Short mmCIF file of C-alpha atoms in Angstrom, two decimals:
data_model
loop_
_atom_site.label_atom_id
_atom_site.label_comp_id
_atom_site.label_asym_id
_atom_site.label_seq_id
_atom_site.Cartn_x
_atom_site.Cartn_y
_atom_site.Cartn_z
CA MET L 1 0.00 0.00 0.00
CA GLN L 2 2.86 2.38 0.83
CA GLY L 3 4.24 2.03 -2.68
CA ASP L 4 0.87 2.91 -4.16
CA ILE L 5 0.65 6.02 -1.99
CA ASN L 6 4.13 7.06 -3.08
CA ARG L 7 3.17 6.70 -6.73
CA VAL L 8 0.02 8.78 -6.24
CA LEU L 9 2.02 11.54 -4.56
CA ILE L 10 4.69 11.55 -7.25
CA GLU L 11 2.09 11.47 -10.03
CA GLY L 12 0.37 14.47 -8.46
CA MET L 13 3.63 16.40 -8.41
CA VAL L 14 4.43 15.48 -12.01
CA LYS L 15 0.95 16.49 -13.17
CA ARG L 16 1.33 19.91 -11.55
CA VAL L 17 4.69 20.40 -13.23
CA MET L 18 3.29 19.31 -16.60
CA ALA L 19 0.52 21.87 -16.21
CA ASP L 20 3.12 24.57 -15.47
CA MET L 21 5.06 23.54 -18.58
CA ALA L 22 2.35 25.00 -20.79
CA SER L 23 3.40 28.51 -19.80
CA SER L 24 7.09 28.03 -18.95
CA PRO L 25 8.44 24.61 -19.97
CA ARG L 26 12.09 25.37 -19.27
CA ARG L 27 11.51 26.59 -15.73
CA ALA L 28 9.05 23.79 -14.99
CA VAL L 29 11.31 20.96 -16.10
CA ARG L 30 14.25 22.41 -14.15
CA ASN L 31 12.03 22.59 -11.07
CA LEU L 32 10.98 18.97 -11.60
CA VAL L 33 14.58 17.77 -11.82
CA ASP L 34 15.60 19.88 -8.81
CA TRP L 35 12.72 18.36 -6.84
CA GLY L 36 13.83 14.89 -7.88
CA VAL L 37 17.41 15.55 -6.73
CA ARG L 38 16.17 16.66 -3.32
CA CYS L 39 13.87 13.66 -2.87
CA SER L 40 15.86 10.89 -4.54
CA LYS L 41 17.61 8.11 -2.70
CA GLY L 42 20.20 5.77 -4.17
CA ASP L 43 23.31 6.22 -6.28
CA SER L 44 21.67 5.37 -9.62
CA LYS L 45 18.86 7.92 -9.32
CA ASN L 46 21.23 10.58 -8.01
CA HIS L 47 23.57 9.97 -10.96
CA PHE L 48 20.86 10.42 -13.58
CA LEU L 49 19.27 13.41 -11.88
CA ASP L 50 22.60 15.15 -11.26
CA MET L 51 23.47 14.63 -14.92
CA ALA L 52 20.08 15.99 -16.03
CA GLN L 53 20.44 18.96 -13.69
CA THR L 54 23.85 19.81 -15.15
CA MET L 55 22.70 19.44 -18.75
CA LEU L 56 19.60 21.59 -18.30
CA GLN L 57 21.75 24.48 -17.11
CA GLN L 58 22.66 25.04 -20.77
CA GLU L 59 20.12 27.60 -21.94
CA ASN L 60 20.80 26.84 -25.62
CA SER L 61 20.31 23.08 -25.20
CA ALA L 62 18.35 21.49 -28.05
CA TYR L 63 16.70 19.30 -25.41
CA TYR L 64 14.49 22.27 -24.52
CA ASP L 65 13.28 22.36 -28.12
CA GLY L 66 12.62 18.63 -27.89
CA LEU L 67 10.71 19.12 -24.66
CA GLU L 68 8.49 21.80 -26.16
CA ASP L 69 7.81 19.54 -29.14
CA ILE L 70 6.86 16.64 -26.83
CA LEU L 71 4.48 18.83 -24.86
CA SER L 72 2.81 19.95 -28.08
CA HIS L 73 2.63 16.61 -29.88
CA VAL L 74 2.49 13.77 -27.33
CA ASP L 75 -0.61 12.64 -25.46
CA GLN L 76 -0.05 13.84 -21.89
CA ASN L 77 -1.61 10.77 -20.28
CA MET L 78 0.67 8.54 -22.32
CA LEU L 79 3.70 10.61 -21.34
CA LEU L 80 2.73 10.39 -17.67
CA THR L 81 1.97 6.66 -17.68
CA PHE L 82 5.03 5.60 -19.67
CA GLY L 83 7.30 7.87 -17.64
CA MET L 84 5.94 6.70 -14.29
CA ASN L 85 6.16 3.04 -15.29
CA ILE L 86 9.85 3.42 -16.12
CA GLY L 87 10.78 6.06 -13.55
CA TYR L 88 8.79 4.88 -10.53
CA ASN L 89 7.94 1.22 -11.14
CA GLY L 90 11.15 0.43 -13.03
CA CYS L 91 13.77 2.56 -11.31
CA THR L 92 12.38 2.94 -7.77
CA LYS L 93 9.87 0.30 -6.72
CA GLY L 94 11.31 -2.38 -9.01
CA VAL L 95 14.95 -1.71 -8.15
CA LYS L 96 14.18 -1.94 -4.43
CA LYS L 97 12.57 -5.34 -4.96
CA MET L 98 15.46 -6.51 -7.17
CA ARG L 99 18.09 -5.56 -4.64
CA GLU L 100 16.22 -7.30 -1.84
CA ILE L 101 15.98 -10.52 -3.85
CA GLU L 102 19.59 -10.30 -5.06
CA LYS L 103 20.83 -9.83 -1.51
CA ARG L 104 18.68 -12.64 -0.14
CA GLU L 105 19.03 -15.18 -2.98
CA GLY L 106 22.49 -14.34 -4.33
CA TYR L 107 21.79 -14.05 -8.06
CA ASN L 108 21.65 -11.15 -10.50
CA ILE L 109 18.36 -9.70 -11.81
CA PRO L 110 18.41 -7.46 -14.92
CA TRP L 111 16.78 -4.04 -14.87
CA ALA L 112 15.22 -4.69 -18.29
CA ILE L 113 14.55 -7.72 -20.51
CA SER L 114 14.54 -7.89 -24.32
CA LEU L 115 12.07 -10.29 -25.94
CA HIS L 116 12.16 -11.19 -29.63
CA ILE L 117 8.59 -12.28 -30.23
CA SER L 118 7.36 -14.57 -32.97
CA GLY L 119 3.83 -13.96 -34.22
CA ARG L 120 3.50 -17.68 -34.89
CA ARG L 121 4.29 -18.61 -31.29
CA LEU L 122 2.19 -15.75 -29.97
CA LEU L 123 -0.86 -17.08 -31.80
CA SER L 124 -0.30 -20.72 -30.86
CA GLN L 125 0.59 -20.04 -27.20
CA SER L 126 -1.26 -16.85 -26.40
CA ARG L 127 -0.33 -16.72 -22.69
CA ILE L 128 3.34 -17.58 -22.97
CA TYR L 129 4.68 -14.02 -23.14
CA ASP L 130 2.20 -12.77 -20.54
CA ASP L 131 3.61 -15.42 -18.23
CA ILE L 132 7.18 -14.25 -18.87
CA VAL L 133 6.26 -10.64 -18.03
CA ASP L 134 4.36 -11.83 -14.94
CA GLN L 135 7.52 -13.63 -13.80
CA GLY L 136 9.61 -10.54 -14.49
CA GLU L 137 7.32 -8.21 -12.57
CA THR L 138 7.48 -10.59 -9.59
CA LEU L 139 11.26 -10.02 -9.59
CA GLY L 140 10.92 -6.24 -9.94
CA ILE L 141 11.42 -5.98 -13.71
CA TYR L 142 9.06 -3.41 -15.23
CA THR L 143 10.89 -2.45 -18.44
CA TYR L 144 10.67 -4.61 -21.58
CA LEU L 145 12.20 -4.17 -25.02
CA ILE L 146 9.99 -6.01 -27.50
CA PHE L 147 11.29 -6.89 -30.98
CA TYR L 148 8.30 -7.92 -33.07
CA LYS L 149 8.59 -9.03 -36.69
CA ASP L 150 5.06 -10.20 -37.52
CA LYS L 151 3.19 -7.97 -39.99
CA ASP L 152 -0.01 -7.90 -37.92
CA ILE L 153 0.80 -5.64 -34.98
CA SER L 154 -2.64 -6.14 -33.45
CA HIS L 155 -1.60 -9.58 -32.17
CA ILE L 156 0.93 -8.10 -29.74
CA LEU L 157 -1.31 -5.35 -28.30
CA PRO L 158 -3.03 -7.51 -25.63
CA LEU L 159 0.38 -8.07 -24.00
CA PHE L 160 0.68 -4.35 -23.27
CA GLY L 161 -2.89 -3.98 -22.06
CA GLY L 162 -2.45 -6.94 -19.73
CA HIS L 163 0.51 -5.37 -17.93
CA PRO L 164 -0.38 -1.74 -17.20
CA LYS L 165 2.36 -1.36 -14.57
CA SER L 166 5.20 -2.10 -17.02
CA ALA L 167 6.74 0.02 -19.78
CA PHE L 168 7.26 -1.52 -23.23
CA VAL L 169 9.53 -0.26 -25.99
CA LEU L 170 8.20 -1.87 -29.18
CA PHE L 171 10.75 -2.23 -32.00
CA LEU L 172 9.11 -2.71 -35.40
CA LYS L 173 11.14 -3.64 -38.47
CA ASP L 174 9.14 -3.79 -41.71
CA GLN L 175 5.58 -3.11 -40.57
CA GLN L 176 3.41 -0.39 -41.99
CA LEU L 177 1.45 1.32 -39.22
CA SER L 178 -2.22 2.15 -39.72
CA VAL L 179 -4.19 4.89 -38.01
CA ASP L 180 -6.22 2.22 -36.19
CA ILE L 181 -3.08 0.55 -34.78
CA ALA L 182 -1.61 3.91 -33.78
CA GLN L 183 -4.81 4.77 -31.91
CA ARG L 184 -4.77 1.42 -30.13
CA LEU L 185 -1.13 1.96 -29.15
CA ARG L 186 -2.08 5.35 -27.69
CA ASP L 187 -4.89 3.70 -25.73
CA CYS L 188 -2.35 1.35 -24.13
CA LYS L 189 -0.44 4.36 -22.65
CA ASN L 190 2.50 2.16 -21.56
CA VAL L 191 4.16 1.42 -24.90
CA MET L 192 6.53 3.44 -27.08
CA PRO L 193 6.79 2.25 -30.71
CA VAL L 194 10.20 2.48 -32.37
CA VAL L 195 10.27 2.02 -36.14
CA HIS L 196 13.16 0.93 -38.31
CA ASP L 197 14.80 3.58 -40.49
CA ASN L 198 13.62 2.43 -43.91
CA ASP L 199 11.29 3.37 -46.78
CA MET L 200 8.25 3.32 -44.48
CA THR L 201 9.71 5.62 -41.83
CA GLU L 202 8.22 8.86 -43.11
CA GLU L 203 4.64 7.56 -43.30
CA ASN L 204 4.90 5.64 -40.03
CA CYS L 205 6.20 8.68 -38.17
CA ARG L 206 3.55 10.94 -39.70
CA ILE L 207 0.82 8.63 -38.40
CA MET L 208 2.40 8.35 -34.95
CA ARG L 209 2.83 12.12 -34.67
CA ASP L 210 -0.75 12.76 -35.79
CA GLU L 211 -1.96 10.32 -33.12
CA LYS L 212 0.22 12.00 -30.46
CA LEU L 213 2.39 8.97 -29.72
CA LEU L 214 5.74 9.01 -27.96
CA TYR L 215 7.95 7.29 -30.54
CA GLY L 216 11.46 6.66 -31.82
CA ILE L 217 13.47 5.49 -34.83
CA TYR L 218 16.21 2.86 -34.78
CA THR L 219 19.01 1.74 -37.05
CA ARG L 220 21.02 -1.48 -36.98
CA TYR L 221 24.64 -0.96 -37.98
CA SER L 222 27.27 -3.40 -39.24
CA GLU L 223 31.05 -3.28 -39.07
CA ASN L 224 31.12 -1.91 -42.62
CA ASP L 225 28.62 0.93 -42.20
CA SER L 226 29.46 1.99 -38.63
CA GLN L 227 31.35 5.01 -40.02
CA LYS L 228 28.06 6.66 -40.94
CA LEU L 229 27.19 6.78 -37.25
CA LEU L 230 30.68 7.73 -36.13
CA LYS L 231 30.77 10.64 -38.58
CA GLY L 232 27.46 11.95 -37.23
CA GLN L 233 25.56 11.50 -40.47
CA TRP L 234 22.56 9.49 -39.26
CA ILE L 235 20.81 11.75 -36.75
CA PRO L 236 20.47 14.75 -39.13
CA GLU L 237 18.86 12.42 -41.68
CA ILE L 238 15.96 11.47 -39.37
CA LEU L 239 15.16 14.83 -37.77
CA TYR L 240 12.46 15.50 -40.38
CA ALA L 241 10.37 12.72 -38.76
CA HIS L 242 10.44 14.39 -35.30
CA PRO L 243 11.29 11.28 -33.22
CA GLN L 244 11.73 11.83 -29.51
CA PHE L 245 14.27 8.99 -29.32
CA ALA L 246 16.85 7.45 -31.64
CA PHE L 247 18.25 3.97 -30.97
CA VAL L 248 21.27 2.19 -32.43
CA LEU L 249 21.85 -1.57 -32.41
CA SER L 250 24.87 -3.50 -33.61
CA ASP L 251 24.59 -6.64 -35.70
CA GLY L 252 26.66 -9.82 -35.42
CA SER L 253 29.45 -8.51 -37.66
CA CYS L 254 30.67 -5.83 -35.26
CA SER L 255 33.87 -6.11 -33.28
CA GLU L 256 33.95 -5.09 -29.62
CA LYS L 257 36.20 -2.19 -30.59
CA THR L 258 33.63 -0.86 -33.08
CA LYS L 259 30.73 -1.28 -30.64
CA MET L 260 32.59 0.69 -27.98
CA GLN L 261 33.52 3.41 -30.50
CA VAL L 262 29.85 3.76 -31.42
CA TYR L 263 28.81 3.86 -27.78
CA ARG L 264 31.34 6.58 -26.96
CA HIS L 265 29.97 8.53 -29.93
CA VAL L 266 26.40 8.07 -28.65
CA VAL L 267 27.40 9.39 -25.22
CA ASP L 268 29.21 12.35 -26.81
CA VAL L 269 26.13 13.21 -28.91
CA ARG L 270 23.93 13.14 -25.81
CA LYS L 271 26.31 15.41 -23.92
CA SER L 272 26.54 17.87 -26.81
CA GLN L 273 22.77 18.50 -26.62
CA LYS L 274 22.86 19.43 -30.28
CA TYR L 275 19.72 17.55 -31.33
CA PRO L 276 16.14 17.70 -29.92
CA LEU L 277 16.04 13.97 -29.19
CA ILE L 278 17.69 11.38 -26.97
CA ILE L 279 20.00 8.90 -28.69
CA MET L 280 20.63 5.53 -27.03
CA ASP L 281 22.70 2.44 -27.75
CA VAL L 282 20.33 -0.40 -26.88
CA LEU L 283 22.82 -2.96 -25.54
CA GLN L 284 25.40 -0.66 -23.99
CA ASP L 285 22.93 1.71 -22.34
CA VAL L 286 20.98 -1.20 -20.84
CA LEU L 287 24.28 -2.52 -19.45
CA THR L 288 25.18 0.92 -18.10
CA ILE L 289 21.82 1.42 -16.39
CA ASP L 290 21.88 -2.11 -14.96
CA SER L 291 25.38 -1.62 -13.54
CA MET L 292 24.04 1.40 -11.65
CA VAL L 293 21.16 -0.48 -10.03
CA SER L 294 22.94 -3.78 -9.39
CA ALA L 295 26.38 -4.93 -8.32
CA HIS L 296 26.97 -6.68 -11.66
CA GLY L 297 25.52 -5.14 -14.82
CA CYS L 298 23.85 -7.49 -17.27
CA ALA L 299 21.74 -7.29 -20.41
CA VAL L 300 19.29 -10.18 -20.82
CA SER L 301 17.58 -11.06 -24.08
CA PHE L 302 15.58 -14.04 -25.36
CA ASP L 303 15.24 -14.75 -29.07
CA CYS L 304 12.16 -16.11 -30.87
CA GLU L 305 13.13 -19.67 -29.95
CA GLY L 306 13.57 -18.82 -26.28
CA THR L 307 17.39 -18.87 -26.32
CA LEU L 308 19.04 -16.73 -23.68
CA TYR L 309 21.54 -14.05 -24.67
CA MET L 310 23.47 -12.62 -21.74
CA ASN L 311 25.43 -9.46 -22.57
CA GLY L 312 25.21 -10.45 -26.23
CA CYS L 313 26.49 -14.02 -25.75
CA ALA L 314 24.20 -16.97 -26.52
CA HIS L 315 23.41 -19.72 -23.99
CA ARG L 316 21.81 -22.43 -26.12
CA GLN L 317 21.44 -25.15 -23.50
CA LYS L 318 17.87 -26.16 -22.68
CA THR L 319 18.52 -25.05 -19.10
CA TYR L 320 18.45 -21.43 -20.23
CA ASN L 321 15.47 -21.56 -22.58
CA ILE L 322 12.64 -19.31 -21.41
CA PHE L 323 9.99 -21.60 -22.94
CA GLU L 324 11.34 -24.56 -20.96
CA ASN L 325 12.19 -22.97 -17.61
CA ARG L 326 11.09 -20.18 -15.32
CA LEU L 327 12.90 -16.85 -15.52
CA GLU L 328 14.00 -17.02 -11.89
CA ASP L 329 15.57 -20.46 -12.39
CA ILE L 330 17.39 -19.31 -15.55
CA LEU L 331 18.84 -16.28 -13.78
CA LYS L 332 19.96 -18.41 -10.85
CA SER L 333 21.63 -20.91 -13.18
CA VAL L 334 23.34 -18.41 -15.46
CA SER L 335 24.79 -16.59 -12.45
CA ASP L 336 26.84 -19.71 -11.78
CA CYS L 337 28.23 -20.00 -15.36
#
């Protein structure tokens, strides 16, 4: 009950700040961050809030332009729900639960989980992914990165509606969004669609913006085309679509050296505050966040066949398959590897 009261109080504060943003967004967001710094507990939250406080001191920061665009073009209830699910459930309530279990049981729990979901399996075993998220929430995991390849996006929507306390980042590769799907995504409130940078990007982003969604664009880079990112050519090419987030993912061809070069570039771009969006490296930023909330950072992903990938490395034994074993048992076992 105490956690619920805390969320209500924090939501009330955030709503008041969001109302103030209509007249003075820059002052309001600085006040919100300052309030968070005063009230926050824990090294991870202090790190993020201190960093945000420092960055927002730059009056010419493009992030202010991004903030004003979000306030004008994103459904406010979606912004509140998605933000609270990540910020409160994921980084406060969830982290407290994780740390208690880790200390008591002696195994590592990831802050977020990536699920590569097959439409075929989703249709044949409708409850299987709901069960995985249920298991994750029991351990304090409230953030999920969903990679969905099936053309019919409607099949995945019940997963989001069934878990209103979690936040879902939905990566779509070759799907064409419709107005109906965009409206249903907005009704969920707890999901942010992220579309692949391809021939459908312009139309998909137009629909998402018209329907006031919080959304992003992602690109998957190889060893051969990583220079485009490192030279800073990609972000300017997608600004026309007004994404609030940009994500980069490496493919299997990339060396560790290249991946770390790209990540350092991503961090430098964020610090420069040159663009009105937040750029993130999916694997490396998940690892960084997890290392702040747990003693040992880890990035956990399951592919369409249920195979575990820990920090990018595959564990193909049946012991680690999410369709064969419970999440808790897998995490206990892999901690001993």
